Short mmCIF file of C-alpha atoms in Angstrom, two decimals:
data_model
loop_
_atom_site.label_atom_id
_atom_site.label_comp_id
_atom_site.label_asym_id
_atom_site.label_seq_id
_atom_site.Cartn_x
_atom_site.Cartn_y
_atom_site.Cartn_z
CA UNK W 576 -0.62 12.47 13.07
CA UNK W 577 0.90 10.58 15.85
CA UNK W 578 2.18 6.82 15.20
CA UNK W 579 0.99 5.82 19.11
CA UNK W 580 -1.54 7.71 20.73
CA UNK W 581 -2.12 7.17 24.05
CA UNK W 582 -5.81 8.83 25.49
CA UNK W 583 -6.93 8.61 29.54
CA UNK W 584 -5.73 5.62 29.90
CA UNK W 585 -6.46 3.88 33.07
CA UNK W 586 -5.23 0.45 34.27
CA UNK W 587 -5.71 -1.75 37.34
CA UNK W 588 -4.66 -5.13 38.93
CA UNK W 589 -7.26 -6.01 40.63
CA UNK W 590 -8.29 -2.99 43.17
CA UNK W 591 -4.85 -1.42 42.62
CA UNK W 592 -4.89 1.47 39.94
CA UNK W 593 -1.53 1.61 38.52
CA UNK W 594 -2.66 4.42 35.83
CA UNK W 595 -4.74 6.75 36.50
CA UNK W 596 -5.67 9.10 32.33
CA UNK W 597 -2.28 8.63 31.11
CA UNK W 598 -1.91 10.69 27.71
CA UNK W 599 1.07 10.91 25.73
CA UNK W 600 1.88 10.55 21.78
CA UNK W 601 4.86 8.89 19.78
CA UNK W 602 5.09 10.96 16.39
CA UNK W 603 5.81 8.74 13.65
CA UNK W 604 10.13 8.51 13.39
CA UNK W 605 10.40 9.79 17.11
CA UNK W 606 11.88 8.35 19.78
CA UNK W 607 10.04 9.61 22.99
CA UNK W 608 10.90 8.38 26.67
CA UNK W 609 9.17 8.01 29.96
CA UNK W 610 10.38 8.66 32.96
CA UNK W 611 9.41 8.02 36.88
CA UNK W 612 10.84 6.23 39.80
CA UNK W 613 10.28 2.21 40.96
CA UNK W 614 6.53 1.62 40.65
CA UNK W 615 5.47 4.86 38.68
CA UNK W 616 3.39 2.38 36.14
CA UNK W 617 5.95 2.35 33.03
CA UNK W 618 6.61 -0.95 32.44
CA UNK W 619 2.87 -1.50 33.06
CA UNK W 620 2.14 1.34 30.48
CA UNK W 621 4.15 -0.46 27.48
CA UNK W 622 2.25 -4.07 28.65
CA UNK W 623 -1.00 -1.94 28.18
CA UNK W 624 0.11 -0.73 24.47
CA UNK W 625 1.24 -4.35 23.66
CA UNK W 626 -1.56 -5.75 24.95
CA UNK W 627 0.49 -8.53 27.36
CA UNK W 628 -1.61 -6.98 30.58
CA UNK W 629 -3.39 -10.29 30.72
CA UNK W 630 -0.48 -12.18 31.62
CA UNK W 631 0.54 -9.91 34.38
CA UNK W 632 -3.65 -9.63 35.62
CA UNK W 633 -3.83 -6.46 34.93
CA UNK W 634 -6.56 -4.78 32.62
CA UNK W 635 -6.94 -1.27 31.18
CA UNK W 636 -10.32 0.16 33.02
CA UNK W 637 -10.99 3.22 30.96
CA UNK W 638 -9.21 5.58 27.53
CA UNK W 639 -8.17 3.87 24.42
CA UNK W 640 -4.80 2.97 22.67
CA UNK W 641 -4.60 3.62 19.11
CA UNK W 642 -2.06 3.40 16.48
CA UNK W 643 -1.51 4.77 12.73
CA UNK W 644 -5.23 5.84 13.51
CA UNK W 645 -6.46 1.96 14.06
CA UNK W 646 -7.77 1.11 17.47
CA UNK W 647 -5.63 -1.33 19.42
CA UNK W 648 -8.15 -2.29 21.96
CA UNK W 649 -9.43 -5.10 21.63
CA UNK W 650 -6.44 -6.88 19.97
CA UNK W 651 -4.52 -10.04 21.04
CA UNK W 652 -0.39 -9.59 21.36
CA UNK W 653 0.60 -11.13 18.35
CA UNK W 654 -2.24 -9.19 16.51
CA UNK W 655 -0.46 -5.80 17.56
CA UNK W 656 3.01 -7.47 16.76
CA UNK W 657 1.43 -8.21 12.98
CA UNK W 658 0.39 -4.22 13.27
CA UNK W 659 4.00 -3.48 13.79
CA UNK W 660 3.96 -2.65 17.37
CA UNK W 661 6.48 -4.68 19.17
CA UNK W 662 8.18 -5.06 22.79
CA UNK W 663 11.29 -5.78 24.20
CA UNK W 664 10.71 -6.68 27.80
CA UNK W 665 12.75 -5.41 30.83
CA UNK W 666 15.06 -8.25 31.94
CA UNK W 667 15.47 -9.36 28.43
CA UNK W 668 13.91 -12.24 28.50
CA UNK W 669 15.69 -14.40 25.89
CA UNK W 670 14.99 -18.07 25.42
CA UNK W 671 18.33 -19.08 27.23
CA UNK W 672 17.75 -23.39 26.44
CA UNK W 673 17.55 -22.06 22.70
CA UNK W 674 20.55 -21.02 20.19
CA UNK W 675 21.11 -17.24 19.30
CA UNK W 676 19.99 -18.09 15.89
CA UNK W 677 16.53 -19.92 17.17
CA UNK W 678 15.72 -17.01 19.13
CA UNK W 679 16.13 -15.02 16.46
CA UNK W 680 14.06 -16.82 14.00
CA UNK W 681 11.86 -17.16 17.05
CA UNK W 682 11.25 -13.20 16.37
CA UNK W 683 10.30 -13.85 13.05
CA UNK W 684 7.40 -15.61 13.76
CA UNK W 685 4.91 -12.70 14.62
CA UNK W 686 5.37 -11.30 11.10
CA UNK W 687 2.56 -11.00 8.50
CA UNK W 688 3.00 -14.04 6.83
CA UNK W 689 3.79 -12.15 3.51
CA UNK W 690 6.58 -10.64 5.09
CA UNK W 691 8.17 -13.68 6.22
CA UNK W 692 9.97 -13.95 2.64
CA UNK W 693 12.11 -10.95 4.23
CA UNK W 694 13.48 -12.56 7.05
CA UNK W 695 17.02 -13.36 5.40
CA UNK W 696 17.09 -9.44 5.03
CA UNK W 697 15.73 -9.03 8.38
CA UNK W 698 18.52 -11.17 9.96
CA UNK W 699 21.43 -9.63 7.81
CA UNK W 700 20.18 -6.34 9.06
CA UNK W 701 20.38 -7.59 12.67
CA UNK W 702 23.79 -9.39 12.16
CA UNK W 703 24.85 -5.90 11.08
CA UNK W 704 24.08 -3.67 14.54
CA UNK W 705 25.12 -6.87 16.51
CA UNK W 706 27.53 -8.52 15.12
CA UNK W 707 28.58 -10.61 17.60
CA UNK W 708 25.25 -12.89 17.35
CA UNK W 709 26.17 -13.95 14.14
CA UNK W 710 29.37 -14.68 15.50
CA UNK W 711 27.28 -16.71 17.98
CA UNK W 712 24.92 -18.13 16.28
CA UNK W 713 25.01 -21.81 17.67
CA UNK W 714 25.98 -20.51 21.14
CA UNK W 715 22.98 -20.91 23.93
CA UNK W 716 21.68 -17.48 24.75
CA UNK W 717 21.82 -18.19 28.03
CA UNK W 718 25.95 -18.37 27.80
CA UNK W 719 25.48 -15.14 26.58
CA UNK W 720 26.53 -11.71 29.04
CA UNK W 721 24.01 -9.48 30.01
CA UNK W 722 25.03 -6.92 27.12
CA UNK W 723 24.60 -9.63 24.44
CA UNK W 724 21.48 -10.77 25.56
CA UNK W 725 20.34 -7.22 25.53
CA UNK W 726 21.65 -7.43 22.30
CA UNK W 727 20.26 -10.45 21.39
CA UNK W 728 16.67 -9.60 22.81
CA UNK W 729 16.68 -6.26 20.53
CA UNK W 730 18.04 -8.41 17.39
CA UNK W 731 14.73 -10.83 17.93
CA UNK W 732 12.35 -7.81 18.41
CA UNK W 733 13.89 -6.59 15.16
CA UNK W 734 13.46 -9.96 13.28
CA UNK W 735 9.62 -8.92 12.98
CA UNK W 736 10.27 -5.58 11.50
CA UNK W 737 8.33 -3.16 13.42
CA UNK W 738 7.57 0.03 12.97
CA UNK W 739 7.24 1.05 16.58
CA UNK W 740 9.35 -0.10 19.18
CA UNK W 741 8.32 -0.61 23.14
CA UNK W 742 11.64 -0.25 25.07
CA UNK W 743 11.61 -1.10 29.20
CA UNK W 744 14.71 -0.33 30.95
CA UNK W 745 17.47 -1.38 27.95
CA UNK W 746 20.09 -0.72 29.59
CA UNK W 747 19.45 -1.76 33.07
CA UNK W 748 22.11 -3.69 34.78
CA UNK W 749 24.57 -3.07 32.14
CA UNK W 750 28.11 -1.30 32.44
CA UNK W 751 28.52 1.78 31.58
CA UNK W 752 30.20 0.85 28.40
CA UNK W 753 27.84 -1.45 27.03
CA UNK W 754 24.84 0.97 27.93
CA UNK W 755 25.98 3.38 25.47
CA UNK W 756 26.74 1.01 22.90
CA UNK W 757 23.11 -0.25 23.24
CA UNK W 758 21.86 3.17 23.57
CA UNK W 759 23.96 3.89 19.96
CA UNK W 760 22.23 1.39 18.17
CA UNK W 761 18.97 2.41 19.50
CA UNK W 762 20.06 5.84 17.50
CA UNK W 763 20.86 3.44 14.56
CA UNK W 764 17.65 1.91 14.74
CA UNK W 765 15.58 4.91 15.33
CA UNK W 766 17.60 6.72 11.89
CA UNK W 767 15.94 3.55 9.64
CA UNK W 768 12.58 5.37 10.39
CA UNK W 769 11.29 2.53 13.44
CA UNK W 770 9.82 4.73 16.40
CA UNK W 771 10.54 4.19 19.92
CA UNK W 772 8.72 4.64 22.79
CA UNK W 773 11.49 3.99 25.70
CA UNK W 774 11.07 3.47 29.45
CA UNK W 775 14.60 3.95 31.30
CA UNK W 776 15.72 5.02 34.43
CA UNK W 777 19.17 6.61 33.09
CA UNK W 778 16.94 10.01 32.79
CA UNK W 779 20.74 11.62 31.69
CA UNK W 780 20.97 9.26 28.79
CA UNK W 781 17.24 8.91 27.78
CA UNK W 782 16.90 12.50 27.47
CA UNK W 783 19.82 12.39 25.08
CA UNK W 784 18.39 9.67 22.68
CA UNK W 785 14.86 11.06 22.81
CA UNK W 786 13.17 14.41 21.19
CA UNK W 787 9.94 14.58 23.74
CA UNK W 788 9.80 13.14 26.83
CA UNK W 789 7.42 12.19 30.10
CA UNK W 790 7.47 12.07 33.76
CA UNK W 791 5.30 9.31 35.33
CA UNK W 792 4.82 9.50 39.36
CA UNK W 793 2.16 7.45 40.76
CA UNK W 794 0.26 6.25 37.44
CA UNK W 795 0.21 9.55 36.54
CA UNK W 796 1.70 11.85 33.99
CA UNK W 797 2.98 15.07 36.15
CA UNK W 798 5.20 16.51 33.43
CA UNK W 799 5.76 16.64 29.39
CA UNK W 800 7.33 18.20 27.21
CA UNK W 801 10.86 18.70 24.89
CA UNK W 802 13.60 16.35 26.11
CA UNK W 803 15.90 19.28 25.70
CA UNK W 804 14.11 21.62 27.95
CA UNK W 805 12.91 18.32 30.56
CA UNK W 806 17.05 18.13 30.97
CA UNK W 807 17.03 22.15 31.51
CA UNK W 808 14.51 21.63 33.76
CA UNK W 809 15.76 22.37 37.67
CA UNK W 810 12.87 20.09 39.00
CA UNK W 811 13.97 17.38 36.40
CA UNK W 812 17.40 17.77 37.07
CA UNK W 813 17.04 17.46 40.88
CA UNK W 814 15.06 14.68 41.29
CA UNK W 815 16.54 12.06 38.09
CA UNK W 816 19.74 13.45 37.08
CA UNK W 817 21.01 13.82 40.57
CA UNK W 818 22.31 18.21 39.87
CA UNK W 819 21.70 20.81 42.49
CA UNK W 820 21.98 24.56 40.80
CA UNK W 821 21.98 26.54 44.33
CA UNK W 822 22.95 29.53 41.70
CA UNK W 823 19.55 29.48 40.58
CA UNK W 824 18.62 28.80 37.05
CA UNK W 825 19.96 29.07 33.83
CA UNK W 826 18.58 31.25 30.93
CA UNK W 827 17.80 28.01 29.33
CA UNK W 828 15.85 26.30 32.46
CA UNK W 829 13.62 29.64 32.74
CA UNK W 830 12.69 29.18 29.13
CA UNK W 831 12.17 24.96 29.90
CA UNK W 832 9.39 25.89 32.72
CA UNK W 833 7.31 28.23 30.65
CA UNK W 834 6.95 25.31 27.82
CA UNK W 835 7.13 22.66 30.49
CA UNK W 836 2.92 20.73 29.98
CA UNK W 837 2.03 19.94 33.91
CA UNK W 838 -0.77 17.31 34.45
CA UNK W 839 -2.81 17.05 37.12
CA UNK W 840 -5.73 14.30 38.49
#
Protein backbone atom coordinates (compact mmCIF):
# COMPACT_ATOMS: atom_id res chain seq x y z
CA UNK A 1 0.00 0.00 0.00
CA UNK A 2 1.31 3.34 -0.86
CA UNK A 3 2.38 5.85 2.10
CA UNK A 4 1.01 9.07 -0.24
CA UNK A 5 -1.45 8.52 -2.73
CA UNK A 6 -2.17 11.05 -4.91
CA UNK A 7 -5.80 10.49 -7.13
CA UNK A 8 -7.05 13.21 -10.09
CA UNK A 9 -6.05 15.79 -8.40
CA UNK A 10 -6.99 19.11 -9.68
CA UNK A 11 -6.00 22.58 -8.34
CA UNK A 12 -6.71 26.20 -9.25
CA UNK A 13 -5.92 29.86 -8.24
CA UNK A 14 -8.62 31.47 -8.99
CA UNK A 15 -9.55 30.76 -12.90
CA UNK A 16 -6.00 29.44 -13.45
CA UNK A 17 -5.78 25.51 -13.31
CA UNK A 18 -2.37 24.71 -12.27
CA UNK A 19 -3.25 20.75 -12.07
CA UNK A 20 -5.21 19.29 -14.12
CA UNK A 21 -5.86 14.73 -12.50
CA UNK A 22 -2.47 14.53 -11.21
CA UNK A 23 -1.87 10.77 -9.97
CA UNK A 24 1.19 9.52 -8.58
CA UNK A 25 2.10 7.29 -5.32
CA UNK A 26 5.04 7.44 -2.68
CA UNK A 27 5.50 3.68 -1.45
CA UNK A 28 6.17 3.63 2.08
CA UNK A 29 10.47 3.92 2.49
CA UNK A 30 10.70 5.38 -1.16
CA UNK A 31 12.01 8.31 -2.23
CA UNK A 32 10.14 9.32 -5.51
CA UNK A 33 10.81 12.70 -7.49
CA UNK A 34 8.95 15.01 -9.78
CA UNK A 35 10.11 16.55 -12.46
CA UNK A 36 8.98 19.51 -15.04
CA UNK A 37 10.20 22.86 -16.07
CA UNK A 38 9.37 26.62 -14.34
CA UNK A 39 5.59 26.61 -13.77
CA UNK A 40 4.80 22.81 -14.40
CA UNK A 41 2.66 22.91 -10.89
CA UNK A 42 5.31 21.07 -8.47
CA UNK A 43 5.79 23.23 -5.87
CA UNK A 44 2.00 23.80 -6.04
CA UNK A 45 1.53 19.93 -5.93
CA UNK A 46 3.52 19.48 -2.46
CA UNK A 47 1.37 22.84 -1.03
CA UNK A 48 -1.73 20.71 -2.10
CA UNK A 49 -0.43 17.46 -0.06
CA UNK A 50 0.51 19.74 2.94
CA UNK A 51 -2.41 21.45 2.82
CA UNK A 52 -0.61 25.26 2.84
CA UNK A 53 -2.71 26.05 -0.65
CA UNK A 54 -4.69 28.52 1.37
CA UNK A 55 -1.93 30.72 1.96
CA UNK A 56 -0.87 30.87 -1.60
CA UNK A 57 -5.07 31.19 -2.78
CA UNK A 58 -5.04 28.33 -4.32
CA UNK A 59 -7.58 25.37 -3.70
CA UNK A 60 -7.71 21.76 -4.90
CA UNK A 61 -11.06 21.64 -7.27
CA UNK A 62 -11.47 17.94 -7.71
CA UNK A 63 -9.45 14.05 -6.62
CA UNK A 64 -8.42 13.39 -3.13
CA UNK A 65 -5.04 13.16 -1.17
CA UNK A 66 -4.69 10.36 1.11
CA UNK A 67 -2.09 8.99 3.29
CA UNK A 68 -1.34 5.55 5.26
CA UNK A 69 -5.01 5.00 3.92
CA UNK A 70 -6.49 8.21 6.00
CA UNK A 71 -7.95 10.99 3.95
CA UNK A 72 -6.03 14.24 4.08
CA UNK A 73 -8.68 16.45 2.75
CA UNK A 74 -10.11 18.28 4.80
CA UNK A 75 -7.18 18.75 7.27
CA UNK A 76 -5.49 21.97 8.54
CA UNK A 77 -1.36 22.10 8.06
CA UNK A 78 -0.37 21.38 11.36
CA UNK A 79 -3.02 18.53 11.46
CA UNK A 80 -1.08 16.76 8.48
CA UNK A 81 2.31 17.73 10.22
CA UNK A 82 0.81 15.74 13.56
CA UNK A 83 0.00 12.84 10.72
CA UNK A 84 3.63 12.85 9.90
CA UNK A 85 3.53 14.54 6.64
CA UNK A 86 5.87 17.42 6.63
CA UNK A 87 7.42 20.17 4.16
CA UNK A 88 10.43 21.84 3.60
CA UNK A 89 9.68 24.82 1.44
CA UNK A 90 11.70 25.97 -1.66
CA UNK A 91 13.80 29.00 -0.62
CA UNK A 92 14.25 27.58 2.78
CA UNK A 93 12.52 29.70 4.57
CA UNK A 94 14.26 29.76 7.99
CA UNK A 95 13.35 32.18 10.73
CA UNK A 96 16.56 34.34 10.06
CA UNK A 97 15.75 37.05 13.45
CA UNK A 98 15.75 33.60 15.42
CA UNK A 99 18.89 31.39 16.69
CA UNK A 100 19.70 27.98 14.91
CA UNK A 101 18.64 26.34 18.04
CA UNK A 102 15.04 28.32 18.21
CA UNK A 103 14.35 27.34 14.82
CA UNK A 104 14.96 24.13 15.56
CA UNK A 105 12.86 23.75 18.57
CA UNK A 106 10.56 25.85 16.44
CA UNK A 107 10.20 22.37 14.37
CA UNK A 108 9.32 20.63 17.30
CA UNK A 109 6.30 22.24 17.86
CA UNK A 110 3.96 20.43 15.28
CA UNK A 111 4.62 17.11 17.04
CA UNK A 112 1.92 15.00 18.79
CA UNK A 113 2.23 16.25 22.04
CA UNK A 114 3.24 12.72 23.34
CA UNK A 115 6.06 12.79 21.21
CA UNK A 116 7.43 15.93 22.34
CA UNK A 117 9.32 13.92 25.26
CA UNK A 118 11.59 12.83 22.14
CA UNK A 119 12.77 15.97 21.06
CA UNK A 120 16.30 15.74 22.88
CA UNK A 121 16.62 12.53 20.62
CA UNK A 122 15.18 14.31 17.79
CA UNK A 123 17.78 17.14 18.02
CA UNK A 124 20.85 14.77 18.70
CA UNK A 125 19.76 13.01 15.59
CA UNK A 126 19.77 16.32 13.66
CA UNK A 127 23.08 17.57 15.27
CA UNK A 128 24.37 14.30 13.83
CA UNK A 129 23.63 14.82 9.74
CA UNK A 130 24.41 18.58 10.34
CA UNK A 131 26.77 19.09 12.51
CA UNK A 132 27.61 22.36 12.00
CA UNK A 133 24.16 23.70 13.63
CA UNK A 134 25.12 22.47 16.76
CA UNK A 135 28.22 24.12 16.26
CA UNK A 136 25.94 27.13 15.66
CA UNK A 137 23.55 26.95 17.84
CA UNK A 138 23.37 30.64 19.19
CA UNK A 139 24.31 31.98 15.72
CA UNK A 140 21.20 33.89 13.82
CA UNK A 141 20.08 31.74 10.94
CA UNK A 142 20.07 34.43 8.92
CA UNK A 143 24.19 34.68 9.27
CA UNK A 144 23.96 31.41 8.08
CA UNK A 145 25.12 30.49 4.00
CA UNK A 146 22.71 29.26 1.78
CA UNK A 147 23.98 25.51 2.32
CA UNK A 148 23.47 25.79 6.12
CA UNK A 149 20.26 27.18 5.96
CA UNK A 150 19.33 24.40 3.65
CA UNK A 151 20.73 22.54 6.26
CA UNK A 152 19.19 24.14 8.90
CA UNK A 153 15.62 24.19 7.22
CA UNK A 154 15.90 20.17 6.77
CA UNK A 155 17.23 19.85 10.58
CA UNK A 156 13.77 21.82 11.70
CA UNK A 157 11.56 19.68 9.33
CA UNK A 158 13.27 16.75 11.03
CA UNK A 159 12.70 18.05 14.65
CA UNK A 160 8.94 16.81 14.13
CA UNK A 161 9.84 13.37 13.09
CA UNK A 162 7.98 12.65 10.04
CA UNK A 163 7.43 9.90 8.29
CA UNK A 164 7.04 11.45 4.88
CA UNK A 165 9.00 14.15 3.68
CA UNK A 166 7.81 17.04 0.99
CA UNK A 167 11.08 18.25 -0.66
CA UNK A 168 10.87 21.57 -3.24
CA UNK A 169 13.95 22.33 -5.03
CA UNK A 170 16.75 21.36 -2.02
CA UNK A 171 19.34 22.10 -3.66
CA UNK A 172 18.53 25.11 -5.64
CA UNK A 173 21.01 27.85 -5.63
CA UNK A 174 23.58 25.83 -4.00
CA UNK A 175 27.22 24.92 -5.33
CA UNK A 176 27.84 22.06 -6.68
CA UNK A 177 29.56 20.81 -3.63
CA UNK A 178 27.11 21.50 -1.13
CA UNK A 179 24.23 20.05 -3.42
CA UNK A 180 25.60 16.71 -3.12
CA UNK A 181 26.30 16.88 0.40
CA UNK A 182 22.59 17.82 0.90
CA UNK A 183 21.54 15.35 -1.60
CA UNK A 184 23.79 12.60 0.71
CA UNK A 185 21.97 13.22 3.67
CA UNK A 186 18.74 13.10 1.95
CA UNK A 187 20.09 9.27 1.25
CA UNK A 188 20.84 9.23 5.05
CA UNK A 189 17.54 10.29 5.87
CA UNK A 190 15.63 8.26 3.44
CA UNK A 191 17.87 4.79 4.90
CA UNK A 192 16.10 5.62 8.65
CA UNK A 193 12.83 4.51 6.85
CA UNK A 194 11.28 8.56 6.36
CA UNK A 195 9.84 8.72 2.66
CA UNK A 196 10.42 11.46 0.35
CA UNK A 197 8.53 12.87 -2.15
CA UNK A 198 11.17 15.43 -3.89
CA UNK A 199 10.60 18.24 -6.41
CA UNK A 200 14.09 19.31 -8.07
CA UNK A 201 15.17 20.61 -11.13
CA UNK A 202 18.75 18.76 -11.10
CA UNK A 203 16.74 15.85 -13.12
CA UNK A 204 20.66 14.17 -13.28
CA UNK A 205 20.84 14.08 -9.53
CA UNK A 206 17.13 13.44 -8.59
CA UNK A 207 17.02 10.50 -10.70
CA UNK A 208 20.00 9.22 -8.77
CA UNK A 209 18.49 9.63 -5.20
CA UNK A 210 15.04 8.43 -6.25
CA UNK A 211 13.62 4.73 -7.23
CA UNK A 212 10.32 6.04 -9.33
CA UNK A 213 9.99 9.13 -10.73
CA UNK A 214 7.45 11.81 -12.63
CA UNK A 215 7.38 14.29 -15.32
CA UNK A 216 5.00 17.25 -14.76
CA UNK A 217 4.41 19.70 -17.95
CA UNK A 218 1.58 21.99 -17.72
CA UNK A 219 -0.28 20.61 -14.44
CA UNK A 220 -0.11 17.52 -15.91
CA UNK A 221 1.61 14.23 -15.44
CA UNK A 222 3.00 13.27 -19.16
CA UNK A 223 5.39 10.57 -18.00
CA UNK A 224 6.09 7.88 -15.01
CA UNK A 225 7.82 5.38 -14.35
CA UNK A 226 11.44 3.73 -12.86
CA UNK A 227 14.00 6.49 -12.22
CA UNK A 228 16.48 4.15 -13.78
CA UNK A 229 14.77 3.72 -17.04
CA UNK A 230 13.29 7.84 -16.89
CA UNK A 231 17.39 8.53 -17.02
CA UNK A 232 17.59 5.83 -20.04
CA UNK A 233 14.98 7.52 -21.45
CA UNK A 234 16.14 9.58 -24.88
CA UNK A 235 13.08 11.98 -24.45
CA UNK A 236 14.10 12.42 -20.69
CA UNK A 237 17.52 12.78 -21.40
CA UNK A 238 17.03 15.47 -24.10
CA UNK A 239 14.86 17.71 -22.63
CA UNK A 240 16.29 17.72 -18.48
CA UNK A 241 19.60 16.21 -18.57
CA UNK A 242 20.78 18.29 -21.44
CA UNK A 243 22.35 14.60 -23.75
CA UNK A 244 21.82 14.29 -27.44
CA UNK A 245 22.37 10.37 -28.59
CA UNK A 246 22.38 11.17 -32.57
CA UNK A 247 23.61 7.26 -32.50
CA UNK A 248 20.25 6.35 -31.66
CA UNK A 249 19.40 4.50 -28.55
CA UNK A 250 20.86 2.29 -26.26
CA UNK A 251 19.70 -1.34 -25.50
CA UNK A 252 18.78 0.03 -22.19
CA UNK A 253 16.63 3.23 -23.49
CA UNK A 254 14.60 0.73 -25.90
CA UNK A 255 13.75 -1.32 -22.88
CA UNK A 256 12.97 2.33 -20.72
CA UNK A 257 10.16 3.28 -23.51
CA UNK A 258 8.29 0.02 -23.48
CA UNK A 259 7.84 0.37 -19.44
CA UNK A 260 7.78 4.13 -19.74
CA UNK A 261 3.48 4.98 -18.17
CA UNK A 262 2.42 8.07 -20.65
CA UNK A 263 -0.55 10.22 -19.38
CA UNK A 264 -2.69 12.02 -21.27
CA UNK A 265 -5.81 14.81 -20.56
Amino acid sequence: MASLQVHALSVGYGPVRALRSVSLEVPAGAVVVVLGGNGAGKSTLLRAVSRTLAFHRGAVTGGTISFDGRPLDGLGPDRVVAAGVVQVPEGRQVFTRMTVADNLRAGALGRRTAARADAARSLARVHELFPVLAQRARQRAGLLSGGEQQMLALGRALMSRPRLLLLDEPTLGLAPKMAATIAETITEINASGTSVLLVEQNAALALRLSSHAYVLEVGEVTLDGPAAELAASDEVRRRYLGITDEAGPAPASAGAGRELRRWTA
